[in-house]
Short mmCIF file of C-alpha atoms in Angstrom, two decimals:
data_model
loop_
_atom_site.label_atom_id
_atom_site.label_comp_id
_atom_site.label_asym_id
_atom_site.label_seq_id
_atom_site.Cartn_x
_atom_site.Cartn_y
_atom_site.Cartn_z
CA UNK A 57 55.94 12.30 -55.86
CA UNK A 58 52.83 14.17 -57.06
CA UNK A 59 50.81 13.08 -60.05
CA UNK A 60 48.69 14.27 -62.31
CA UNK A 61 45.07 14.77 -62.07
CA UNK A 62 44.21 12.15 -64.79
CA UNK A 63 46.61 10.23 -62.97
CA UNK A 64 45.64 11.07 -59.84
CA UNK A 65 42.09 9.94 -60.87
CA UNK A 66 42.93 6.61 -62.50
CA UNK A 67 44.54 5.93 -58.81
CA UNK A 68 41.57 6.57 -57.23
CA UNK A 69 39.69 4.60 -59.05
CA UNK A 70 41.28 1.88 -59.27
CA UNK A 71 42.21 2.05 -55.62
CA UNK A 72 38.47 2.59 -54.56
CA UNK A 73 36.80 -0.30 -57.11
CA UNK A 74 39.46 -2.48 -55.51
CA UNK A 75 38.29 -1.88 -52.35
CA UNK A 76 34.97 -2.40 -53.16
CA UNK A 77 35.50 -5.62 -55.18
CA UNK A 78 38.37 -7.40 -54.49
CA UNK A 79 39.15 -7.91 -58.43
CA UNK A 80 41.82 -6.24 -60.38
CA UNK A 81 40.59 -3.25 -62.15
CA UNK A 82 41.13 -2.26 -66.06
CA UNK A 83 41.23 0.20 -68.31
CA UNK A 84 38.10 -1.04 -70.20
CA UNK A 85 36.28 -0.67 -67.23
CA UNK A 86 37.48 2.89 -66.13
CA UNK A 87 37.13 4.26 -69.20
CA UNK A 88 33.19 4.12 -68.31
CA UNK A 89 33.99 5.81 -65.27
CA UNK A 90 35.27 9.28 -66.30
CA UNK A 91 33.14 12.12 -66.83
CA UNK A 92 34.95 13.53 -70.18
CA UNK A 93 35.76 11.06 -73.15
CA UNK A 94 38.71 9.41 -72.55
CA UNK A 95 39.71 6.34 -73.94
CA UNK A 96 40.57 3.08 -73.05
CA UNK A 97 44.15 2.89 -74.43
CA UNK A 98 44.78 6.62 -73.14
CA UNK A 99 43.44 4.99 -69.48
CA UNK A 100 46.42 1.90 -70.45
CA UNK A 101 49.37 4.24 -71.08
CA UNK A 102 48.22 6.06 -67.50
CA UNK A 103 47.87 2.68 -65.87
CA UNK A 104 51.17 1.83 -67.03
CA UNK A 105 53.25 4.45 -66.15
CA UNK A 106 51.16 4.39 -62.78
CA UNK A 107 52.85 0.84 -62.18
CA UNK A 108 56.39 1.52 -63.94
CA UNK A 109 56.19 4.50 -61.03
CA UNK A 110 55.36 1.82 -58.29
CA UNK A 111 51.52 2.87 -57.48
CA UNK A 112 49.99 -0.33 -59.25
CA UNK A 113 50.86 -3.40 -59.40
CA UNK A 114 49.74 -6.21 -62.09
CA UNK A 115 48.85 -10.04 -60.20
CA UNK A 116 49.36 -11.85 -63.36
CA UNK A 117 49.59 -11.48 -67.67
CA UNK A 118 46.90 -9.91 -68.90
CA UNK A 119 44.84 -9.49 -65.58
CA UNK A 120 43.94 -5.18 -64.24
CA UNK A 121 45.92 -3.67 -62.16
CA UNK A 122 45.60 -3.19 -58.60
CA UNK A 123 47.30 -0.93 -56.13
CA UNK A 124 50.60 -1.55 -54.53
CA UNK A 125 51.11 -0.49 -51.21
CA UNK A 126 53.00 2.63 -52.49
CA UNK A 127 49.94 3.14 -54.13
CA UNK A 128 47.43 3.05 -50.77
CA UNK A 129 49.59 5.33 -49.26
CA UNK A 130 49.36 8.25 -52.39
CA UNK A 131 45.52 7.80 -52.26
CA UNK A 132 45.17 7.79 -48.41
CA UNK A 133 48.13 10.94 -48.02
CA UNK A 134 46.34 12.53 -51.13
CA UNK A 135 42.99 11.74 -52.68
CA UNK A 136 40.32 9.94 -49.86
CA UNK A 137 37.40 10.98 -49.23
CA UNK A 138 36.80 12.35 -45.54
CA UNK A 139 34.35 10.23 -44.33
CA UNK A 140 31.79 11.21 -40.42
CA UNK A 141 29.83 8.31 -39.65
CA UNK A 142 26.80 7.56 -39.80
CA UNK A 143 23.71 8.47 -36.90
CA UNK A 144 22.91 4.68 -36.82
CA UNK A 145 26.80 3.92 -36.60
CA UNK A 146 27.54 6.72 -33.99
CA UNK A 147 24.54 5.06 -32.12
CA UNK A 148 25.97 1.56 -32.22
CA UNK A 149 29.33 2.70 -31.45
CA UNK A 150 28.39 4.85 -27.81
CA UNK A 151 25.70 2.17 -26.95
CA UNK A 152 28.69 -0.63 -26.64
CA UNK A 153 30.20 0.85 -24.10
CA UNK A 154 29.59 0.23 -20.79
CA UNK A 155 28.83 3.77 -18.47
CA UNK A 156 29.09 1.52 -15.66
CA UNK A 157 31.96 -0.65 -16.77
CA UNK A 158 33.84 0.89 -13.62
CA UNK A 159 37.78 -0.36 -14.81
CA UNK A 160 38.77 1.45 -18.25
CA UNK A 161 39.91 -2.86 -19.37
CA UNK A 162 36.30 -3.37 -19.16
CA UNK A 163 35.31 0.15 -21.33
CA UNK A 164 38.26 -0.60 -23.81
CA UNK A 165 37.29 -4.28 -24.12
CA UNK A 166 33.73 -3.17 -25.75
CA UNK A 167 35.24 -0.49 -27.91
CA UNK A 168 37.66 -3.64 -28.95
CA UNK A 169 34.44 -6.21 -29.07
CA UNK A 170 32.40 -3.38 -31.04
CA UNK A 171 34.92 -2.28 -33.72
CA UNK A 172 35.93 -5.80 -34.72
CA UNK A 173 32.05 -6.12 -35.48
CA UNK A 174 31.78 -2.96 -37.45
CA UNK A 175 34.67 -3.07 -39.31
CA UNK A 176 35.82 -7.16 -39.78
CA UNK A 177 39.32 -6.38 -38.73
CA UNK A 178 41.38 -7.28 -34.94
CA UNK A 179 40.86 -4.43 -32.64
CA UNK A 180 43.17 -3.44 -30.19
CA UNK A 181 43.78 -1.32 -27.72
CA UNK A 182 46.70 -0.65 -25.17
CA UNK A 183 45.45 0.43 -21.59
CA UNK A 184 45.96 3.40 -19.96
CA UNK A 185 49.38 4.39 -19.64
CA UNK A 186 51.39 8.21 -19.34
CA UNK A 187 54.22 9.47 -17.51
CA UNK A 188 52.03 11.90 -15.49
CA UNK A 189 50.11 9.01 -14.04
CA UNK A 190 49.86 8.74 -10.17
CA UNK A 191 48.45 6.36 -7.63
CA UNK A 192 45.14 8.15 -6.67
CA UNK A 193 44.22 6.18 -3.82
CA UNK A 194 45.70 2.92 -2.10
CA UNK A 195 43.53 0.40 0.02
CA UNK A 196 44.35 -2.63 2.48
CA UNK A 197 41.75 -5.26 2.81
CA UNK A 198 42.32 -7.84 5.25
CA UNK A 199 41.16 -11.74 4.72
CA UNK A 200 42.05 -13.03 7.26
CA UNK A 201 44.86 -15.10 9.49
CA UNK A 202 47.97 -14.24 7.82
CA UNK A 203 46.81 -13.00 4.89
CA UNK A 204 45.71 -9.18 2.79
CA UNK A 205 44.81 -7.59 -0.34
CA UNK A 206 46.44 -4.63 -1.64
CA UNK A 207 44.92 -2.47 -4.08
CA UNK A 208 45.53 0.92 -5.97
CA UNK A 209 43.98 3.09 -7.64
CA UNK A 210 45.52 5.71 -10.57
CA UNK A 211 45.04 8.77 -11.48
CA UNK A 212 43.59 7.13 -15.16
CA UNK A 213 41.03 4.97 -13.83
CA UNK A 214 43.31 2.10 -13.65
CA UNK A 215 42.88 -0.53 -10.70
CA UNK A 216 45.49 -3.20 -9.87
CA UNK A 217 45.20 -5.14 -6.76
CA UNK A 218 47.03 -8.62 -5.65
CA UNK A 219 47.35 -10.76 -2.73
CA UNK A 220 49.89 -10.45 0.15
CA UNK A 221 51.02 -13.17 2.46
CA UNK A 222 51.60 -11.87 5.98
CA UNK A 223 53.85 -12.94 8.49
CA UNK A 224 50.91 -12.80 11.16
CA UNK A 225 47.48 -11.60 11.39
CA UNK A 226 47.02 -6.88 10.46
CA UNK A 227 46.34 -5.60 13.65
CA UNK A 228 44.95 -2.21 13.29
CA UNK A 229 47.88 -0.61 14.50
CA UNK A 230 49.65 -2.35 11.82
CA UNK A 231 47.55 -1.04 9.32
CA UNK A 232 47.21 2.43 10.61
CA UNK A 233 51.24 2.37 9.50
CA UNK A 234 50.55 0.96 6.15
CA UNK A 235 48.22 3.81 5.52
CA UNK A 236 50.33 6.75 7.40
CA UNK A 237 53.60 5.14 4.83
CA UNK A 238 50.88 4.73 1.98
CA UNK A 239 49.98 8.57 1.98
CA UNK A 240 53.40 9.56 2.52
CA UNK A 241 55.41 7.59 0.53
CA UNK A 242 52.90 6.50 -2.42
CA UNK A 243 49.18 8.23 -2.93
CA UNK A 244 49.99 11.47 -5.56
CA UNK A 245 53.42 9.91 -6.77
CA UNK A 246 53.79 9.14 -10.14
CA UNK A 247 54.10 5.50 -10.78
CA UNK A 248 57.53 6.36 -12.19
CA UNK A 249 58.81 7.27 -9.20
CA UNK A 250 58.59 4.41 -7.15
CA UNK A 251 61.73 2.99 -7.50
CA UNK A 252 63.26 0.12 -5.53
CA UNK A 253 66.05 1.96 -4.24
CA UNK A 254 62.80 4.50 -2.54
CA UNK A 255 61.34 0.84 -1.56
CA UNK A 256 64.34 0.66 -0.03
CA UNK A 257 65.07 3.74 1.93
CA UNK A 258 61.43 3.15 3.43
CA UNK A 259 61.92 -0.39 4.87
CA UNK A 260 65.66 0.95 6.18
CA UNK A 261 63.25 3.77 8.29
CA UNK A 262 60.66 0.90 9.87
CA UNK A 263 63.05 -0.46 12.03
CA UNK A 264 61.77 -3.36 13.87
CA UNK A 265 58.09 -3.06 12.28
CA UNK A 266 60.38 -3.82 9.17
CA UNK A 267 59.12 -7.42 9.56
CA UNK A 268 55.90 -7.28 9.64
CA UNK A 269 55.33 -4.47 6.82
CA UNK A 270 58.60 -5.36 4.51
CA UNK A 271 55.55 -7.87 3.13
CA UNK A 272 52.37 -5.52 2.67
CA UNK A 273 54.87 -2.35 1.06
CA UNK A 274 56.91 -4.86 -1.54
CA UNK A 275 53.07 -5.66 -2.89
CA UNK A 276 52.73 -1.58 -3.03
CA UNK A 277 55.44 -0.87 -4.75
CA UNK A 278 54.99 -3.97 -7.23
CA UNK A 279 51.02 -2.87 -8.17
CA UNK A 280 52.30 0.39 -8.55
CA UNK A 281 55.26 -0.43 -10.75
CA UNK A 282 53.08 -2.75 -12.41
CA UNK A 283 50.94 0.47 -13.79
CA UNK A 284 53.76 1.24 -16.21
CA UNK A 285 53.56 -1.34 -18.30
CA UNK A 286 50.16 -1.45 -20.06
CA UNK A 287 48.39 -4.38 -21.04
CA UNK A 288 46.96 -5.70 -24.47
CA UNK A 289 43.25 -6.06 -25.31
CA UNK A 290 42.96 -7.65 -28.69
CA UNK A 291 39.70 -9.07 -29.84
CA UNK A 292 38.09 -10.40 -33.27
CA UNK A 293 41.39 -12.17 -34.43
CA UNK A 294 38.50 -14.61 -36.30
CA UNK A 295 38.31 -12.19 -38.46
CA UNK A 296 42.16 -12.29 -39.50
CA UNK A 297 41.17 -16.37 -39.98
CA UNK A 298 38.14 -15.93 -41.99
CA UNK A 299 39.68 -13.11 -44.47
CA UNK A 300 39.88 -14.24 -47.64
CA UNK A 301 42.59 -11.18 -48.33
CA UNK A 302 45.20 -13.38 -46.64
CA UNK A 303 45.04 -16.54 -48.58
CA UNK A 304 47.98 -18.45 -46.48
CA UNK A 305 49.56 -16.24 -44.09
CA UNK A 306 46.17 -15.64 -41.34
CA UNK A 307 47.68 -17.60 -39.29
CA UNK A 308 51.09 -16.09 -38.77
CA UNK A 309 49.44 -12.58 -38.23
CA UNK A 310 47.12 -14.18 -36.00
CA UNK A 311 49.94 -15.52 -34.10
CA UNK A 312 51.17 -12.14 -34.09
CA UNK A 313 48.80 -10.62 -32.41
CA UNK A 314 48.52 -13.05 -29.77
CA UNK A 315 52.32 -12.65 -28.77
CA UNK A 316 51.51 -8.64 -28.79
CA UNK A 317 54.68 -8.23 -27.67
CA UNK A 318 56.14 -6.67 -31.76
CA UNK A 319 52.22 -4.59 -31.24
CA UNK A 320 52.19 -3.06 -27.94
CA UNK A 321 55.65 -1.56 -29.44
CA UNK A 322 54.50 -0.30 -32.62
CA UNK A 323 51.06 1.08 -30.67
CA UNK A 324 53.14 2.55 -27.78
CA UNK A 325 55.59 4.37 -30.87
CA UNK A 326 52.20 5.88 -32.80
CA UNK A 327 51.95 9.64 -33.04
CA UNK A 328 48.83 11.46 -31.69
CA UNK A 329 45.64 11.31 -33.98
CA UNK A 330 44.86 8.96 -36.56
CA UNK A 331 47.64 7.02 -38.37
CA UNK A 332 48.36 4.84 -40.97
CA UNK A 333 50.80 1.93 -41.37
CA UNK A 334 50.81 0.35 -44.62
CA UNK A 335 52.35 -3.29 -44.73
CA UNK A 336 56.36 -2.92 -44.95
CA UNK A 337 55.45 0.44 -42.72
CA UNK A 338 55.04 -1.49 -39.80
CA UNK A 339 58.76 -2.68 -39.97
CA UNK A 340 57.33 -7.16 -38.52
CA UNK A 341 57.47 -9.22 -41.34
CA UNK A 342 54.25 -10.95 -39.52
CA UNK A 343 52.43 -7.57 -40.58
CA UNK A 344 53.75 -7.14 -44.70
CA UNK A 345 50.11 -7.95 -45.86
CA UNK A 346 48.61 -5.43 -43.64
CA UNK A 347 47.57 -1.79 -42.16
CA UNK A 348 47.44 -1.09 -38.78
CA UNK A 349 45.18 2.51 -38.32
CA UNK A 350 45.68 3.76 -34.86
CA UNK A 351 44.28 6.77 -33.06
CA UNK A 352 44.98 7.59 -29.44
CA UNK A 353 42.94 8.24 -26.78
CA UNK A 354 42.48 10.62 -23.66
CA UNK A 355 42.08 10.49 -19.77
CA UNK A 356 42.30 13.81 -18.21
CA UNK A 357 43.16 16.07 -21.35
CA UNK A 358 46.84 13.51 -21.64
CA UNK A 359 46.96 10.70 -24.54
CA UNK A 360 46.62 7.46 -22.26
CA UNK A 361 46.33 4.84 -24.54
CA UNK A 362 45.55 3.77 -28.52
CA UNK A 363 43.11 1.87 -30.22
CA UNK A 364 43.93 0.22 -33.42
CA UNK A 365 42.65 -2.05 -36.19
CA UNK A 366 44.53 -4.22 -38.20
CA UNK A 367 43.60 -5.85 -41.46
CA UNK A 368 44.47 -6.63 -44.40
CA UNK A 369 45.84 -3.52 -46.93
CA UNK A 370 42.69 -3.65 -48.77
CA UNK A 371 39.94 -2.41 -46.40
CA UNK A 372 37.68 0.49 -46.87
CA UNK A 373 40.15 3.34 -45.19
CA UNK A 374 37.97 6.35 -44.97
CA UNK A 375 35.64 4.48 -43.34
CA UNK A 376 37.46 2.45 -40.96
CA UNK A 377 39.29 5.80 -39.62
CA UNK A 378 36.76 7.56 -39.06
CA UNK A 379 35.21 5.08 -37.04
CA UNK A 380 38.37 4.45 -35.23
CA UNK A 381 38.39 8.56 -34.10
CA UNK A 382 35.35 8.23 -33.20
CA UNK A 383 35.54 5.45 -31.11
CA UNK A 384 38.58 7.31 -29.56
CA UNK A 385 36.41 10.62 -28.68
CA UNK A 386 34.31 8.57 -27.13
CA UNK A 387 36.21 6.14 -25.32
CA UNK A 388 37.80 9.21 -24.19
CA UNK A 389 34.27 10.51 -22.89
CA UNK A 390 33.13 7.75 -20.71
CA UNK A 391 36.88 7.47 -19.25
CA UNK A 392 36.49 11.15 -18.06
CA UNK A 393 32.74 10.38 -16.59
CA UNK A 394 34.05 7.47 -15.01
CA UNK A 395 37.04 9.36 -13.28
CA UNK A 396 34.49 12.27 -12.34
CA UNK A 397 32.48 9.85 -10.62
#
C-alpha cells in the first residue's frame, strides 16, 4: 500500500533515527526535523495512522515509535537512499582479500572476516556451486605402499582431495590407466552427470583391472560428487552474542548459524542481485528478529555462490547492502584472476 509523501517522510525519519540510536522516536522530536512547520500533534496523528497500518510499533505505553518489520520493508523498497562505499571502505575490502589464496574457500573466508569486522554482523558464504561446474583436472599422487592421494580441480576453482587405501603399490601402468579413465569419463564432464550408475559401468568394463582400480575410481567419484554440495563459511558469530538488539535470543541465533542447514537452504534459494529478508520473511523461527542480506558472486560469468550478512533487524541497510554488493564484485574479480592463473 502506497503512503502519502508526509507519511513516507515520517516513516523514513523514524527508521533512520532508530537505526542510528536504537531509541524510540517521539512526535516532538520529529517535528523539529521537518523542513516545513508541522505541529507535533499532526505528526503524532500520522504516527498513529502508520501504527494502525502496521508500519510502526510502540514498545510500551507512552513511548515513542519504532519501525515494524513491515515498516523496514517499505523503507527498503521505497525510501532508502543509495549508498556508495567510500574510497577508504573500498580499499579496506580489496586489500583484505588474499589474491594468492589459491582456492575459493580462502578468498571467501577473507571476505566473510572483513564483512563481519566492518558491519558487526555475522558474515556467511556458500562455496562455488552451479549446474555448469565441470571437472577440470585430476591428479593421482602415490604416497607409499598401498595408499595414494586423489585430487580433483573443478571449473569454479574448487580443489577436493582424499587419501585412498589401495590393495597394492601403484605402478606406472596403474597410474596411466587411471588417467585414461579420468580423461575419458571425468574431465570436462559436469559434476552432476557423474552418477553411481556411470561408475558401475566403468568398473564393469575394466575386467581384472577392476580389483585394484576400484578404490581409486570410487575416491574420484566421491570427490566429483562432493562438488555438487556447497559448503558454508561463517565468520563473526561473536558479533551476534555481543549485540544488545537480540536481548535473550542471541544464543539461539548463534546456534542457528552453527547448524548451517537451514541457512544454507535460504542462501541457495536467494534471488540474483542484492536481496533482504526481514524477520519472518526468512521462514525460520530462530531468525524472526533478524535480517539476512544476500548477494551473489560469479565465476566465469555465472552465479557461483552467495555472500550474506545476518544481524538484527535494526541495521544500517543502505550501507551494509552496498558493502556486501561491492565485496561480491571484488570476490568475483579475484576468483576470475585465480582461474586465469
